[in-house]
mmCIF file of C-alpha atoms in Angstrom:
data_model
loop_
_atom_site.group_PDB
_atom_site.id
_atom_site.type_symbol
_atom_site.label_atom_id
_atom_site.label_comp_id
_atom_site.label_asym_id
_atom_site.label_seq_id
_atom_site.Cartn_x
_atom_site.Cartn_y
_atom_site.Cartn_z
ATOM 1 C CA UNK A 1 89.220 90.679 73.743
ATOM 2 C CA UNK A 2 92.682 89.109 75.523
ATOM 3 C CA UNK A 3 94.501 91.864 73.304
ATOM 4 C CA UNK A 4 92.193 94.768 74.671
ATOM 5 C CA UNK A 5 92.440 93.642 78.222
ATOM 6 C CA UNK A 6 95.893 93.254 78.003
ATOM 7 C CA UNK A 7 96.384 96.846 76.523
ATOM 8 C CA UNK A 8 93.828 98.275 79.070
ATOM 9 C CA UNK A 9 96.227 96.697 81.910
ATOM 10 C CA UNK A 10 99.265 98.153 80.297
ATOM 11 C CA UNK A 11 97.142 101.723 79.884
ATOM 12 C CA UNK A 12 96.431 101.526 83.545
ATOM 13 C CA UNK A 13 100.158 100.719 84.778
ATOM 14 C CA UNK A 14 101.320 103.579 82.597
ATOM 15 C CA UNK A 15 98.760 105.983 84.005
ATOM 16 C CA UNK A 16 99.367 104.731 87.376
ATOM 17 C CA UNK A 17 103.075 105.362 86.990
ATOM 18 C CA UNK A 18 102.458 108.697 85.849
ATOM 19 C CA UNK A 19 100.305 109.830 88.769
ATOM 20 C CA UNK A 20 103.179 108.438 91.077
ATOM 21 C CA UNK A 21 105.941 110.800 89.123
ATOM 22 C CA UNK A 22 103.432 113.411 89.470
ATOM 23 C CA UNK A 23 103.633 113.390 93.193
ATOM 24 C CA UNK A 24 107.292 112.059 93.574
ATOM 25 C CA UNK A 25 107.713 115.787 91.846
ATOM 26 C CA UNK A 26 105.557 117.312 94.079
ATOM 27 C CA UNK A 27 107.253 116.192 97.376
ATOM 28 C CA UNK A 28 110.795 116.409 95.611
ATOM 29 C CA UNK A 29 109.854 120.120 95.130
ATOM 30 C CA UNK A 30 108.409 120.689 99.069
ATOM 31 C CA UNK A 31 111.354 118.955 100.642
ATOM 32 C CA UNK A 32 113.579 121.122 98.962
ATOM 33 C CA UNK A 33 111.899 123.993 100.278
ATOM 34 C CA UNK A 34 111.412 122.949 104.153
ATOM 35 C CA UNK A 35 113.874 120.163 104.739
ATOM 36 C CA UNK A 36 117.050 122.473 104.554
ATOM 37 C CA UNK A 37 114.804 125.506 106.717
ATOM 38 C CA UNK A 38 113.580 122.855 109.278
ATOM 39 C CA UNK A 39 117.289 121.296 109.518
ATOM 40 C CA UNK A 40 118.830 125.159 110.036
ATOM 41 C CA UNK A 41 116.186 126.145 112.403
ATOM 42 C CA UNK A 42 116.149 122.814 114.191
ATOM 43 C CA UNK A 43 119.696 121.547 114.757
ATOM 44 C CA UNK A 44 122.028 124.248 115.869
ATOM 45 C CA UNK A 45 125.165 124.283 113.858
ATOM 46 C CA UNK A 46 123.953 122.711 110.848
ATOM 47 C CA UNK A 47 124.778 124.622 107.301
ATOM 48 C CA UNK A 48 122.374 122.876 104.771
ATOM 49 C CA UNK A 49 123.313 124.062 100.890
ATOM 50 C CA UNK A 50 121.397 124.111 98.189
ATOM 51 C CA UNK A 51 122.991 124.673 94.567
ATOM 52 C CA UNK A 52 120.891 125.887 91.980
ATOM 53 C CA UNK A 53 122.257 124.062 89.298
ATOM 54 C CA UNK A 54 121.986 121.059 90.806
ATOM 55 C CA UNK A 55 118.050 122.072 92.099
ATOM 56 C CA UNK A 56 117.069 122.326 88.356
ATOM 57 C CA UNK A 57 119.157 118.848 87.404
ATOM 58 C CA UNK A 58 117.239 117.072 90.200
ATOM 59 C CA UNK A 59 113.846 118.270 89.503
ATOM 60 C CA UNK A 60 114.284 118.168 85.858
ATOM 61 C CA UNK A 61 115.387 114.825 85.410
ATOM 62 C CA UNK A 62 112.198 113.550 87.475
ATOM 63 C CA UNK A 63 110.255 115.515 85.178
ATOM 64 C CA UNK A 64 111.898 113.662 81.830
ATOM 65 C CA UNK A 65 111.620 110.859 83.664
ATOM 66 C CA UNK A 66 108.028 111.180 84.051
ATOM 67 C CA UNK A 67 107.771 111.848 80.362
ATOM 68 C CA UNK A 68 109.437 109.496 78.550
ATOM 69 C CA UNK A 69 108.435 106.604 80.987
ATOM 70 C CA UNK A 70 105.398 105.850 78.908
ATOM 71 C CA UNK A 71 106.522 106.365 75.882
ATOM 72 C CA UNK A 72 108.238 103.250 73.658
ATOM 73 C CA UNK A 73 111.757 104.332 74.097
ATOM 74 C CA UNK A 74 114.453 101.585 75.014
ATOM 75 C CA UNK A 75 113.931 100.641 78.950
ATOM 76 C CA UNK A 76 117.828 101.013 78.991
ATOM 77 C CA UNK A 77 117.587 104.360 78.268
ATOM 78 C CA UNK A 78 114.746 104.898 80.902
ATOM 79 C CA UNK A 79 116.870 103.155 83.217
ATOM 80 C CA UNK A 80 119.831 105.541 82.423
ATOM 81 C CA UNK A 81 117.778 108.659 83.138
ATOM 82 C CA UNK A 82 116.194 107.304 86.391
ATOM 83 C CA UNK A 83 119.882 106.580 87.306
ATOM 84 C CA UNK A 84 121.317 109.875 86.596
ATOM 85 C CA UNK A 85 117.873 111.146 88.683
ATOM 86 C CA UNK A 86 118.951 108.802 91.740
ATOM 87 C CA UNK A 87 122.587 110.406 91.885
ATOM 88 C CA UNK A 88 121.363 114.081 91.547
ATOM 89 C CA UNK A 89 119.109 113.511 94.476
ATOM 90 C CA UNK A 90 121.404 111.811 96.491
ATOM 91 C CA UNK A 91 124.135 114.588 96.298
ATOM 92 C CA UNK A 92 121.404 116.795 96.798
ATOM 93 C CA UNK A 93 120.204 115.480 100.081
ATOM 94 C CA UNK A 94 124.033 115.274 101.101
ATOM 95 C CA UNK A 95 124.318 118.832 101.024
ATOM 96 C CA UNK A 96 121.660 119.063 103.438
ATOM 97 C CA UNK A 97 123.931 117.312 106.125
ATOM 98 C CA UNK A 98 121.685 114.778 107.078
ATOM 99 C CA UNK A 99 124.025 112.740 109.457
ATOM 100 C CA UNK A 100 124.054 115.977 111.763
ATOM 101 C CA UNK A 101 120.648 115.790 112.365
ATOM 102 C CA UNK A 102 120.436 112.362 113.825
ATOM 103 C CA UNK A 103 119.928 113.335 117.404
ATOM 104 C CA UNK A 104 116.951 115.753 116.474
ATOM 105 C CA UNK A 105 113.988 112.939 115.439
ATOM 106 C CA UNK A 106 111.773 115.420 114.344
ATOM 107 C CA UNK A 107 114.381 116.616 111.608
ATOM 108 C CA UNK A 108 116.439 113.343 110.949
ATOM 109 C CA UNK A 109 112.830 111.933 109.848
ATOM 110 C CA UNK A 110 112.353 114.338 106.870
ATOM 111 C CA UNK A 111 115.911 113.191 106.201
ATOM 112 C CA UNK A 112 115.168 109.490 106.267
ATOM 113 C CA UNK A 113 112.150 110.056 104.170
ATOM 114 C CA UNK A 114 113.779 111.889 101.648
ATOM 115 C CA UNK A 115 116.893 109.311 101.384
ATOM 116 C CA UNK A 116 113.827 107.119 100.078
ATOM 117 C CA UNK A 117 113.788 108.906 96.957
ATOM 118 C CA UNK A 118 117.092 108.284 95.390
ATOM 119 C CA UNK A 119 116.671 104.580 96.623
ATOM 120 C CA UNK A 120 113.081 104.346 94.359
ATOM 121 C CA UNK A 121 114.892 106.176 91.533
ATOM 122 C CA UNK A 122 117.929 103.493 91.704
ATOM 123 C CA UNK A 123 115.680 100.611 91.994
ATOM 124 C CA UNK A 124 113.553 102.140 88.914
ATOM 125 C CA UNK A 125 116.744 101.966 87.258
ATOM 126 C CA UNK A 126 117.247 98.360 87.879
ATOM 127 C CA UNK A 127 113.940 97.259 87.070
ATOM 128 C CA UNK A 128 114.378 99.172 83.779
ATOM 129 C CA UNK A 129 117.533 97.022 83.269
ATOM 130 C CA UNK A 130 115.582 94.200 84.234
ATOM 131 C CA UNK A 131 117.497 93.313 87.388
ATOM 132 C CA UNK A 132 114.646 93.778 89.844
ATOM 133 C CA UNK A 133 110.784 93.712 89.782
ATOM 134 C CA UNK A 134 109.408 97.067 89.454
ATOM 135 C CA UNK A 135 106.726 96.941 92.219
ATOM 136 C CA UNK A 136 109.951 96.929 94.645
ATOM 137 C CA UNK A 137 110.667 100.482 93.285
ATOM 138 C CA UNK A 138 107.167 101.773 93.640
ATOM 139 C CA UNK A 139 106.983 100.443 97.225
ATOM 140 C CA UNK A 140 110.324 102.365 97.748
ATOM 141 C CA UNK A 141 108.318 105.504 96.342
ATOM 142 C CA UNK A 142 104.697 104.776 98.340
ATOM 143 C CA UNK A 143 105.878 103.273 101.623
ATOM 144 C CA UNK A 144 109.242 104.802 101.928
ATOM 145 C CA UNK A 145 108.994 108.148 100.724
ATOM 146 C CA UNK A 146 105.421 109.321 100.740
ATOM 147 C CA UNK A 147 104.457 107.458 103.849
ATOM 148 C CA UNK A 148 107.288 108.235 105.966
ATOM 149 C CA UNK A 149 107.322 111.899 104.803
ATOM 150 C CA UNK A 150 103.403 112.010 105.374
ATOM 151 C CA UNK A 151 103.884 111.222 108.752
ATOM 152 C CA UNK A 152 107.065 113.384 109.405
ATOM 153 C CA UNK A 153 105.127 116.402 108.415
ATOM 154 C CA UNK A 154 101.975 115.442 110.144
ATOM 155 C CA UNK A 155 103.604 115.352 113.108
ATOM 156 C CA UNK A 156 105.630 118.642 112.886
ATOM 157 C CA UNK A 157 102.643 120.469 111.984
ATOM 158 C CA UNK A 158 100.240 118.865 114.396
ATOM 159 C CA UNK A 159 102.915 120.344 116.932
ATOM 160 C CA UNK A 160 103.192 123.538 115.637
ATOM 161 C CA UNK A 161 99.761 124.258 115.112
ATOM 162 C CA UNK A 162 98.172 123.099 118.777
ATOM 163 C CA UNK A 163 101.382 125.203 120.412
ATOM 164 C CA UNK A 164 103.567 122.277 121.532
ATOM 165 C CA UNK A 165 107.283 122.498 121.355
ATOM 166 C CA UNK A 166 108.858 121.299 118.291
ATOM 167 C CA UNK A 167 110.516 118.211 119.476
ATOM 168 C CA UNK A 168 109.430 114.619 119.179
ATOM 169 C CA UNK A 169 108.739 112.397 122.229
ATOM 170 C CA UNK A 170 109.037 108.858 122.483
ATOM 171 C CA UNK A 171 105.381 108.209 120.674
ATOM 172 C CA UNK A 172 106.539 110.639 117.338
ATOM 173 C CA UNK A 173 109.758 108.054 117.524
ATOM 174 C CA UNK A 174 107.484 104.966 117.899
ATOM 175 C CA UNK A 175 105.305 106.147 115.042
ATOM 176 C CA UNK A 176 108.483 107.043 112.566
ATOM 177 C CA UNK A 177 110.407 103.601 113.613
ATOM 178 C CA UNK A 178 106.939 101.727 112.964
ATOM 179 C CA UNK A 179 106.576 103.500 109.236
ATOM 180 C CA UNK A 180 110.151 103.090 108.540
ATOM 181 C CA UNK A 181 109.718 99.592 109.502
ATOM 182 C CA UNK A 182 106.673 98.956 107.308
ATOM 183 C CA UNK A 183 108.749 100.778 104.361
ATOM 184 C CA UNK A 184 111.568 98.225 104.874
ATOM 185 C CA UNK A 185 109.351 95.001 105.009
ATOM 186 C CA UNK A 186 108.116 96.083 101.662
ATOM 187 C CA UNK A 187 111.198 96.445 99.959
ATOM 188 C CA UNK A 188 113.915 94.315 101.402
ATOM 189 C CA UNK A 189 112.384 90.900 101.050
ATOM 190 C CA UNK A 190 110.902 91.004 97.515
ATOM 191 C CA UNK A 191 114.193 92.320 96.582
ATOM 192 C CA UNK A 192 116.241 89.288 97.724
ATOM 193 C CA UNK A 193 113.315 86.840 96.815
ATOM 194 C CA UNK A 194 111.062 88.280 94.545
ATOM 195 C CA UNK A 195 108.232 85.400 95.215
ATOM 196 C CA UNK A 196 108.411 86.929 98.855
ATOM 197 C CA UNK A 197 105.943 89.919 97.601
ATOM 198 C CA UNK A 198 102.751 89.123 98.738
ATOM 199 C CA UNK A 199 104.083 87.882 102.333
ATOM 200 C CA UNK A 200 106.067 90.903 102.692
ATOM 201 C CA UNK A 201 103.250 93.319 101.690
ATOM 202 C CA UNK A 202 101.175 91.178 104.484
ATOM 203 C CA UNK A 203 103.779 91.487 107.032
ATOM 204 C CA UNK A 204 104.343 95.331 106.472
ATOM 205 C CA UNK A 205 100.496 96.057 107.060
ATOM 206 C CA UNK A 206 100.657 95.717 111.006
ATOM 207 C CA UNK A 207 103.626 97.970 111.398
ATOM 208 C CA UNK A 208 101.877 100.446 108.800
ATOM 209 C CA UNK A 209 98.666 100.422 110.342
ATOM 210 C CA UNK A 210 99.729 101.046 113.930
ATOM 211 C CA UNK A 211 102.306 103.959 112.798
ATOM 212 C CA UNK A 212 98.901 106.073 111.856
ATOM 213 C CA UNK A 213 96.863 104.154 114.580
ATOM 214 C CA UNK A 214 99.412 105.933 116.866
ATOM 215 C CA UNK A 215 99.366 109.042 115.418
ATOM 216 C CA UNK A 216 95.742 109.138 115.657
ATOM 217 C CA UNK A 217 95.436 108.468 119.280
ATOM 218 C CA UNK A 218 98.280 111.027 120.132
ATOM 219 C CA UNK A 219 97.829 113.573 118.075
ATOM 220 C CA UNK A 220 93.544 113.363 117.961
ATOM 221 C CA UNK A 221 93.009 115.028 121.077
ATOM 222 C CA UNK A 222 95.357 117.844 120.597
ATOM 223 C CA UNK A 223 93.658 118.649 117.158
ATOM 224 C CA UNK A 224 90.403 118.811 118.786
ATOM 225 C CA UNK A 225 91.186 121.168 121.758
ATOM 226 C CA UNK A 226 92.140 125.079 121.766
ATOM 227 C CA UNK A 227 95.790 125.587 121.175
ATOM 228 C CA UNK A 228 98.101 124.912 124.404
ATOM 229 C CA UNK A 229 99.644 128.187 124.448
ATOM 230 C CA UNK A 230 95.925 130.005 124.612
ATOM 231 C CA UNK A 231 96.947 131.522 120.881
ATOM 232 C CA UNK A 232 94.294 131.742 118.113
ATOM 233 C CA UNK A 233 94.381 128.801 115.469
#
């Protein structure tokens, strides 16, 4: 029975990781479609670039990683693939000129969220080599990339679909900072002191909850009323 329980737990972890890898691939594809466009349209003077070959390599490595991760391959090989993917996605992000977006929070938050993708992949490589706990890499993806990108897109699309200016206000910035703080609390303390994982997760719950609560309070009334510009939708 104990052997079966351990087998079931391992299978559940592999299934969860595969599901997260699917989400990672989806957001990486989505980011490649919208982040350069939003950067070009929202930050005058920027010229984000996309190299077709780099795009194929970066996205292809995510698929390879998802396929080989549950296989009984040496963990060092899986780590090498994750490290290569981290480098490819970091290079991809640099071409989108993130440093030039810092004065435009509605665009900058997209780049900050995307920066968690190569960070997740780097931590995942380190975890495969046995240097950090796997949960640190998982939280970099879930709380960092997925969480922050979700709020970034929710604020931007809510503004667009309610006829508001595509410009972040102070509440939007507070939402982004709270979500970023939650992600940092999830990742940095356990990275420095693995025994602090539970305390870090508990500490991050407050800013995480406040970020989404603030979004609901700020955007809820807008989403339940007609568009501010009088257009249908």
